[in-house]
Amino acid sequence: MVYYSTSRNVKMLRSIIIDYRASQETSPYEYMKMYVEKLPETMEDTKISWIVETFLGIQKHSEFLKNITYHVSQELSEDDQDFFMIVFYVVTFELSASNMTLLYKCLFNLSKPLLKVFTNFLSNNEALTVISQIAHNEYDTNFVTEKIINPLFTWQPYISEMGHNYAEFMNKTERSKIKMNTIPIQPNVLNRKSTSPNAKFSPDLPPTPANSVQNKNKSMLTKSTIDKRLKQIHDSNKQKALNLLQDIKANNQHYTQGKSDKYFKTLKNLKEDIDHKKKKVTLQSKSLLMNQTPPLVKETAATIKRINNTIQVSEKKEIQWLEDLLYNCKNTTKVEELEYYDRQERERERLLDIERKHLVGQISYEEAVIAKKKLIDDNKKKHDNFLREKQIWEEEIERWRKSEMEKNRMKVEKLSLIELEMLHARNNITIKKKETAEKIRKESEERLAQALKIQKEELDRKIQMIKEINILAHITKKSKLPKIIDLTEKSGVGLLCEMSIAELQERLSIFKIGLKEELEKKKHEIKLQNRLAKQELDETKKNIDKYMTEQADMRKQKKKPPVCVGHSSCNEIKELKKVLEEKRKLRIQLTS
């Protein structure tokens, strides 16, 4: 179906409606008749029919369409109101939802405010209730639901999509209209040197950054650059600390002096002795506590005071320890010595760890060597066993091969004997067939000679009878007897073989029947003999073909390698070959 609801056709319809409003005397049908007569002949019939149907439909539903356009008349101009009425009629009564894109183009080309109002009005659910209320004043309920509300309800999501597309288009146009920020150019006039001393120039305006620069994030630094910067900061701080320390040493006279190495050695020895004694005391006390049950202590004032005194003494000891620690930490030489001892301890632990790993590696190497030797011994044993098995298998294979060769030789001899017997039988059959053919030929010649002799005798007899009949006829002519012929009467010549014509005819018919029967018998016998001979020939041909195929098979078998006679023997050979290959692979793996 051709789509005619374009912007051009809608404008043409509006002009037709305006012309019809001017001429109120005629009816819509008469006006359209006059309009169609004025149209050019080149216009398509389908387009003319669309114009006529749409115009008549708008005039038919003019009251309903005017009431609908009245609700949106405040937002549209007069031209757009007419367009709205035409498009609303087309959407409701003519078009389907599949023509959404074409309708969008039509509205877009007609008027953008019309497109906005049309989509906003029909995409709202309240508009359907308003339209149904207006339509119920003009039409019945079934017509309203089927012809007006249902089409608009199906069109509603498509119309909302049209509105969404129009909104996106407007956003794009607004974004394209926004100008980018520009950097103001400072004219050279402001940079001139003023002659008057009181002249004041405005300060230079800072360049306005673009939108992309205002909210630009800082670039991320890599790890290497961060490490370099941290190292530089650390070195600078260290240098500053050393400078401060030198200043303090030079200016402050009460700076702590360093102590000798003997002091630290004695201090270390004392600490070790104290720790050793403490360990012994703790072990003894633990053993005593484990062995003895603790005594019950009564909670009196004296015990509480005693416990309080012990707590105070322990606190004083901790404070003294902290003071000693602070005093010793002020001495840089002591700190350096402690760091030196710490480094030595860590180095010693590292060396011990290296030695431990080295020993573990040596142990694993020794274990690997031992395992390798064991594996070599096992492989040697397996190799010896394999060689023994191989020898046994080779002997068995040789024995089996000899037995199979003997079997094959016997079978070949049997086949050769059978072939000789077949040749002898074939020669005998050919000799017999030749003899039978010679006999048949002789018999056929004898029978043909007998048949010719019989035929000749019969002809002679017939000729003699004809002569006798002629003589009798001549005698009857001379005697001038009345010509009364009696077929059953004899001639009266006095011969022994005299017969009447009836007897002669009867004898002739009997002779003919006998001769015919004899000929039929001979034909049947000849056919049987021919059939038997043909069957014998066919049998001989079959035997010859069979013999030739057997000979060809024998020649092929002679050319091919010897084939296994039995299925079981072939399977055994295959299995033995597989076993032999596996053993060889195993031997190669062990020896390599």
Short mmCIF file of C-alpha atoms in Angstrom, two decimals, residues 28-375:
data_model
loop_
_atom_site.label_atom_id
_atom_site.label_comp_id
_atom_site.label_asym_id
_atom_site.label_seq_id
_atom_site.Cartn_x
_atom_site.Cartn_y
_atom_site.Cartn_z
CA PRO A 28 -19.11 17.66 0.03
CA TYR A 29 -19.88 15.02 -2.59
CA GLU A 30 -20.73 17.59 -5.28
CA TYR A 31 -17.70 19.64 -4.41
CA MET A 32 -15.41 16.61 -4.70
CA LYS A 33 -17.02 15.68 -8.00
CA MET A 34 -16.25 19.13 -9.35
CA TYR A 35 -12.73 18.99 -7.90
CA VAL A 36 -11.97 15.59 -9.46
CA GLU A 37 -13.15 16.81 -12.86
CA LYS A 38 -10.68 19.68 -12.67
CA LEU A 39 -7.74 17.44 -11.73
CA PRO A 40 -5.17 16.61 -14.46
CA GLU A 41 -5.29 13.24 -16.14
CA THR A 42 -1.68 12.46 -15.21
CA MET A 43 -2.51 12.13 -11.50
CA GLU A 44 -2.73 8.59 -10.18
CA ASP A 45 -6.13 7.08 -9.45
CA THR A 46 -5.03 5.80 -6.03
CA LYS A 47 -3.99 9.28 -4.97
CA ILE A 48 -7.28 10.75 -6.18
CA SER A 49 -9.23 8.09 -4.28
CA TRP A 50 -7.17 8.81 -1.12
CA ILE A 51 -7.91 12.55 -1.39
CA VAL A 52 -11.63 11.95 -1.91
CA GLU A 53 -11.95 9.41 0.93
CA THR A 54 -9.97 11.52 3.38
CA PHE A 55 -11.88 14.70 2.55
CA LEU A 56 -15.27 13.02 2.85
CA GLY A 57 -14.22 11.31 6.11
CA ILE A 58 -13.08 14.62 7.62
CA GLN A 59 -16.36 16.25 6.62
CA LYS A 60 -18.28 13.29 8.03
CA HIS A 61 -16.52 13.50 11.43
CA SER A 62 -16.08 17.28 11.36
CA GLU A 63 -17.91 17.93 14.66
CA PHE A 64 -15.87 15.33 16.53
CA LEU A 65 -12.59 16.60 15.06
CA LYS A 66 -13.42 20.24 15.84
CA ASN A 67 -14.17 19.38 19.47
CA ILE A 68 -10.83 17.57 19.75
CA THR A 69 -8.87 20.46 18.21
CA TYR A 70 -10.61 22.87 20.56
CA HIS A 71 -8.70 21.32 23.50
CA VAL A 72 -5.33 22.16 21.92
CA SER A 73 -6.32 25.37 20.12
CA GLN A 74 -4.57 27.60 22.68
CA GLU A 75 -1.17 26.01 21.97
CA LEU A 76 -1.47 25.99 18.16
CA SER A 77 -1.94 28.52 15.41
CA GLU A 78 -4.84 28.41 12.95
CA ASP A 79 -2.83 26.59 10.30
CA ASP A 80 -1.55 24.08 12.83
CA GLN A 81 -5.12 23.50 14.06
CA ASP A 82 -6.18 22.45 10.56
CA PHE A 83 -3.12 20.24 10.26
CA PHE A 84 -3.87 18.71 13.67
CA MET A 85 -7.42 17.87 12.61
CA ILE A 86 -6.25 16.18 9.38
CA VAL A 87 -3.44 14.22 11.07
CA PHE A 88 -5.69 13.14 13.95
CA TYR A 89 -8.25 11.80 11.48
CA VAL A 90 -5.56 9.96 9.49
CA VAL A 91 -4.07 8.39 12.63
CA THR A 92 -7.44 7.34 14.02
CA PHE A 93 -9.22 6.04 10.93
CA GLU A 94 -6.62 5.29 8.23
CA LEU A 95 -3.01 4.61 9.27
CA SER A 96 -1.50 1.70 11.21
CA ALA A 97 1.29 1.88 13.78
CA SER A 98 3.85 0.49 11.31
CA ASN A 99 3.93 3.88 9.52
CA MET A 100 5.31 5.69 12.57
CA THR A 101 8.51 6.94 10.92
CA LEU A 102 6.67 8.34 7.89
CA LEU A 103 4.16 10.12 10.13
CA TYR A 104 7.02 11.57 12.18
CA LYS A 105 8.61 12.97 9.01
CA CYS A 106 5.27 14.43 7.93
CA LEU A 107 4.71 16.22 11.26
CA PHE A 108 8.35 17.34 11.40
CA ASN A 109 8.07 18.92 7.95
CA LEU A 110 4.67 20.48 8.64
CA SER A 111 5.36 22.20 11.96
CA LYS A 112 7.59 21.45 14.93
CA PRO A 113 5.16 22.98 17.50
CA LEU A 114 2.44 20.78 15.99
CA LEU A 115 4.69 17.72 16.47
CA LYS A 116 5.34 18.65 20.10
CA VAL A 117 1.66 19.29 20.92
CA PHE A 118 0.46 16.20 19.03
CA THR A 119 2.89 13.86 20.82
CA ASN A 120 2.30 15.40 24.26
CA PHE A 121 -1.48 15.24 23.85
CA LEU A 122 -1.83 11.67 22.59
CA SER A 123 0.94 10.11 24.71
CA ASN A 124 -1.01 11.03 27.86
CA ASN A 125 -3.57 8.55 29.20
CA GLU A 126 -5.93 11.35 30.26
CA ALA A 127 -6.28 12.37 26.61
CA LEU A 128 -7.93 9.04 25.81
CA THR A 129 -10.58 9.62 28.47
CA VAL A 130 -11.26 13.11 27.07
CA ILE A 131 -11.49 11.74 23.52
CA SER A 132 -13.86 8.96 24.61
CA GLN A 133 -16.12 11.46 26.39
CA ILE A 134 -16.27 13.69 23.30
CA ALA A 135 -16.84 10.71 21.00
CA HIS A 136 -19.71 9.34 23.11
CA ASN A 137 -21.62 12.54 22.42
CA GLU A 138 -21.44 11.85 18.68
CA TYR A 139 -21.26 8.02 18.29
CA ASP A 140 -22.38 4.85 20.02
CA THR A 141 -20.23 2.86 22.43
CA ASN A 142 -19.18 0.05 20.08
CA PHE A 143 -18.03 2.47 17.40
CA VAL A 144 -16.06 4.50 19.94
CA THR A 145 -14.24 1.50 21.40
CA GLU A 146 -13.51 -0.27 18.09
CA LYS A 147 -12.84 2.62 15.70
CA ILE A 148 -11.41 5.36 17.94
CA ILE A 149 -10.06 4.18 21.30
CA ASN A 150 -8.43 0.92 20.14
CA PRO A 151 -6.41 2.52 17.29
CA LEU A 152 -5.30 5.37 19.54
CA PHE A 153 -4.34 2.92 22.29
CA THR A 154 -2.15 0.96 19.84
CA TRP A 155 -0.65 4.23 18.57
CA GLN A 156 0.14 5.55 22.06
CA PRO A 157 3.62 3.92 22.60
CA TYR A 158 4.69 4.88 19.09
CA ILE A 159 3.56 8.47 19.61
CA SER A 160 5.51 8.62 22.89
CA GLU A 161 8.56 7.35 20.98
CA MET A 162 8.04 10.13 18.44
CA GLY A 163 8.00 12.65 21.28
CA HIS A 164 11.20 11.17 22.69
CA ASN A 165 12.92 11.43 19.30
CA TYR A 166 11.82 15.05 18.95
CA ALA A 167 13.12 15.86 22.44
CA GLU A 168 16.51 14.33 21.57
CA PHE A 169 16.61 16.39 18.38
CA MET A 170 15.91 19.58 20.31
CA ASN A 171 18.61 18.76 22.87
CA LYS A 172 21.14 18.24 20.09
CA THR A 173 20.25 21.54 18.45
CA GLU A 174 20.54 23.38 21.78
CA ARG A 175 23.92 21.79 22.48
CA SER A 176 25.15 22.76 19.03
CA LYS A 177 24.10 26.38 19.64
CA ILE A 178 26.24 26.67 22.81
CA LYS A 179 29.49 28.49 22.00
CA MET A 180 32.84 27.40 23.36
CA ASN A 181 34.70 29.67 25.78
CA THR A 182 37.25 31.84 24.03
CA ILE A 183 40.48 33.37 25.31
CA PRO A 184 40.18 37.16 25.26
CA ILE A 185 42.77 38.87 23.14
CA GLN A 186 44.50 41.77 24.85
CA PRO A 187 44.85 44.64 22.41
CA ASN A 188 48.21 46.24 21.89
CA VAL A 189 46.80 49.59 22.94
CA LEU A 190 46.81 48.56 26.59
CA ASN A 191 50.48 47.55 26.43
CA ARG A 192 51.67 50.96 25.22
CA LYS A 193 53.76 53.12 27.50
CA SER A 194 51.73 56.02 28.78
CA THR A 195 53.15 59.54 28.63
CA SER A 196 51.08 60.86 31.54
CA PRO A 197 52.23 59.78 35.03
CA ASN A 198 48.66 59.45 36.35
CA ALA A 199 47.59 56.95 33.71
CA LYS A 200 46.47 53.64 35.17
CA PHE A 201 46.05 50.43 33.26
CA SER A 202 43.76 47.63 34.16
CA PRO A 203 45.54 44.40 35.07
CA ASP A 204 45.80 41.64 32.51
CA LEU A 205 42.68 39.53 32.35
CA PRO A 206 43.29 35.86 32.96
CA PRO A 207 42.36 33.63 30.03
CA THR A 208 39.06 31.87 30.53
CA PRO A 209 39.65 28.15 30.36
CA ALA A 210 37.53 25.96 28.14
CA ASN A 211 34.91 23.56 29.52
CA SER A 212 37.21 20.62 28.96
CA VAL A 213 40.03 22.28 30.96
CA GLN A 214 38.02 23.46 33.97
CA ASN A 215 37.24 20.02 35.37
CA LYS A 216 40.33 18.29 34.06
CA ASN A 217 41.78 15.68 36.45
CA LYS A 218 45.47 15.61 37.33
CA SER A 219 47.59 13.08 35.52
CA MET A 220 48.51 9.96 37.48
CA LEU A 221 52.17 9.40 38.32
CA THR A 222 53.89 6.10 37.75
CA LYS A 223 55.48 4.04 40.52
CA SER A 224 59.02 4.75 39.36
CA THR A 225 58.53 8.53 39.48
CA ILE A 226 56.90 8.29 42.93
CA ASP A 227 59.81 6.19 44.22
CA LYS A 228 62.33 8.67 42.82
CA ARG A 229 60.59 11.59 44.48
CA LEU A 230 60.33 9.78 47.82
CA LYS A 231 64.02 8.90 47.66
CA GLN A 232 64.93 12.51 46.94
CA ILE A 233 62.81 13.69 49.88
CA HIS A 234 64.38 11.04 52.13
CA ASP A 235 67.91 12.06 51.13
CA SER A 236 67.17 15.73 51.68
CA ASN A 237 65.66 15.03 55.12
CA LYS A 238 68.64 12.90 56.06
CA GLN A 239 71.03 15.65 55.03
CA LYS A 240 69.05 18.17 57.05
CA ALA A 241 69.15 15.88 60.12
CA LEU A 242 72.93 15.46 59.82
CA ASN A 243 73.37 19.21 59.56
CA LEU A 244 71.24 19.73 62.66
CA LEU A 245 73.24 17.10 64.56
CA GLN A 246 76.52 18.78 63.65
CA ASP A 247 75.17 22.14 64.78
CA ILE A 248 74.08 20.64 68.12
CA LYS A 249 77.49 19.01 68.64
CA ALA A 250 79.26 22.26 67.88
CA ASN A 251 77.03 24.58 69.92
CA ASN A 252 75.80 22.39 72.84
CA GLN A 253 78.55 21.59 75.35
CA HIS A 254 76.41 19.19 77.39
CA TYR A 255 75.96 16.75 74.48
CA THR A 256 76.32 13.09 75.55
CA GLN A 257 79.77 11.65 75.07
CA GLY A 258 80.36 8.16 73.69
CA LYS A 259 81.51 5.29 75.90
CA SER A 260 84.19 2.68 75.30
CA ASP A 261 83.66 -0.81 73.84
CA LYS A 262 84.61 -2.49 77.13
CA TYR A 263 81.64 -0.89 78.80
CA PHE A 264 79.25 -2.34 76.25
CA LYS A 265 80.90 -5.77 76.40
CA THR A 266 80.63 -5.92 80.19
CA LEU A 267 77.05 -4.69 79.98
CA LYS A 268 76.25 -7.41 77.47
CA ASN A 269 77.86 -10.11 79.62
CA LEU A 270 75.92 -8.94 82.66
CA LYS A 271 72.66 -9.03 80.74
CA GLU A 272 73.36 -12.55 79.51
CA ASP A 273 74.18 -13.75 83.07
CA ILE A 274 71.03 -12.16 84.43
CA ASP A 275 68.92 -13.74 81.69
CA HIS A 276 70.51 -17.13 82.33
CA LYS A 277 69.84 -16.89 86.06
CA LYS A 278 66.28 -15.76 85.44
CA LYS A 279 65.68 -18.74 83.19
CA LYS A 280 67.02 -21.11 85.84
CA VAL A 281 64.90 -19.50 88.55
CA THR A 282 61.80 -19.60 86.37
CA LEU A 283 62.39 -23.25 85.50
CA GLN A 284 62.89 -24.15 89.16
CA SER A 285 59.85 -22.18 90.22
CA LYS A 286 57.78 -23.80 87.47
CA SER A 287 58.89 -27.26 88.53
CA LEU A 288 58.09 -26.47 92.16
CA LEU A 289 54.73 -25.07 91.23
CA MET A 290 53.97 -28.11 89.13
CA ASN A 291 54.97 -30.46 91.93
CA GLN A 292 53.58 -28.53 94.90
CA THR A 293 50.11 -27.27 95.44
CA PRO A 294 49.93 -23.50 96.06
CA PRO A 295 49.14 -22.53 99.68
CA LEU A 296 45.95 -20.77 100.51
CA VAL A 297 46.48 -17.05 101.26
CA LYS A 298 44.08 -15.24 103.50
CA GLU A 299 43.00 -11.83 102.31
CA THR A 300 44.06 -9.69 105.26
CA ALA A 301 45.26 -6.09 105.42
CA ALA A 302 48.90 -7.16 105.67
CA THR A 303 48.71 -9.34 102.56
CA ILE A 304 47.01 -6.59 100.59
CA LYS A 305 49.70 -4.06 101.64
CA ARG A 306 52.41 -6.54 100.75
CA ILE A 307 50.95 -7.06 97.28
CA ASN A 308 50.67 -3.29 96.84
CA ASN A 309 54.32 -2.83 97.77
CA THR A 310 55.41 -5.49 95.27
CA ILE A 311 53.39 -3.75 92.55
CA GLN A 312 55.00 -0.40 93.36
CA VAL A 313 58.46 -1.97 93.29
CA SER A 314 57.77 -3.53 89.88
CA GLU A 315 56.52 -0.19 88.56
CA LYS A 316 59.66 1.56 89.82
CA LYS A 317 61.80 -1.07 88.10
CA GLU A 318 59.95 -0.49 84.83
CA ILE A 319 60.40 3.28 85.16
CA GLN A 320 64.10 2.80 85.86
CA TRP A 321 64.39 0.53 82.84
CA LEU A 322 62.74 3.15 80.65
CA GLU A 323 65.05 5.86 81.98
CA ASP A 324 68.10 3.70 81.29
CA LEU A 325 66.77 3.02 77.81
CA LEU A 326 66.29 6.73 77.14
CA TYR A 327 69.74 7.51 78.49
CA ASN A 328 71.40 4.85 76.35
CA CYS A 329 69.44 5.86 73.23
CA LYS A 330 70.84 9.38 73.48
CA ASN A 331 74.26 7.94 72.80
CA THR A 332 74.62 7.58 69.00
CA THR A 333 77.59 5.27 69.31
CA LYS A 334 75.51 2.90 71.39
CA VAL A 335 72.73 3.00 68.81
CA GLU A 336 75.18 2.35 66.00
CA GLU A 337 76.69 -0.53 67.96
CA LEU A 338 73.25 -2.05 68.51
CA GLU A 339 72.49 -1.69 64.82
CA TYR A 340 75.84 -3.31 64.02
CA TYR A 341 75.04 -6.24 66.33
CA ASP A 342 71.59 -6.51 64.76
CA ARG A 343 73.09 -6.60 61.26
CA GLN A 344 75.59 -9.24 62.34
CA GLU A 345 72.80 -11.33 63.82
CA ARG A 346 70.73 -11.08 60.65
CA GLU A 347 73.77 -11.92 58.52
CA ARG A 348 74.48 -14.92 60.71
CA GLU A 349 70.86 -16.08 60.34
CA ARG A 350 71.07 -15.59 56.58
CA LEU A 351 74.28 -17.63 56.36
CA LEU A 352 72.72 -20.35 58.48
CA ASP A 353 69.68 -20.42 56.18
CA ILE A 354 71.94 -20.65 53.12
CA GLU A 355 73.94 -23.49 54.69
CA ARG A 356 70.73 -25.31 55.60
CA LYS A 357 69.43 -25.03 52.05
CA HIS A 358 72.80 -26.20 50.71
CA LEU A 359 72.69 -29.25 52.96
CA VAL A 360 69.12 -30.00 51.93
CA GLY A 361 70.19 -29.81 48.29
CA GLN A 362 73.12 -32.16 48.89
CA ILE A 363 70.85 -34.60 50.70
CA SER A 364 68.36 -34.53 47.83
CA TYR A 365 71.23 -35.04 45.37
CA GLU A 366 72.46 -38.06 47.31
CA GLU A 367 68.95 -39.48 47.42
CA ALA A 368 68.60 -38.93 43.68
CA VAL A 369 71.90 -40.73 43.01
CA ILE A 370 70.82 -43.64 45.19
CA ALA A 371 67.45 -43.81 43.46
CA LYS A 372 69.17 -43.69 40.07
CA LYS A 373 71.43 -46.60 41.00
CA LYS A 374 68.47 -48.61 42.21
CA LEU A 375 66.63 -47.84 39.01
#
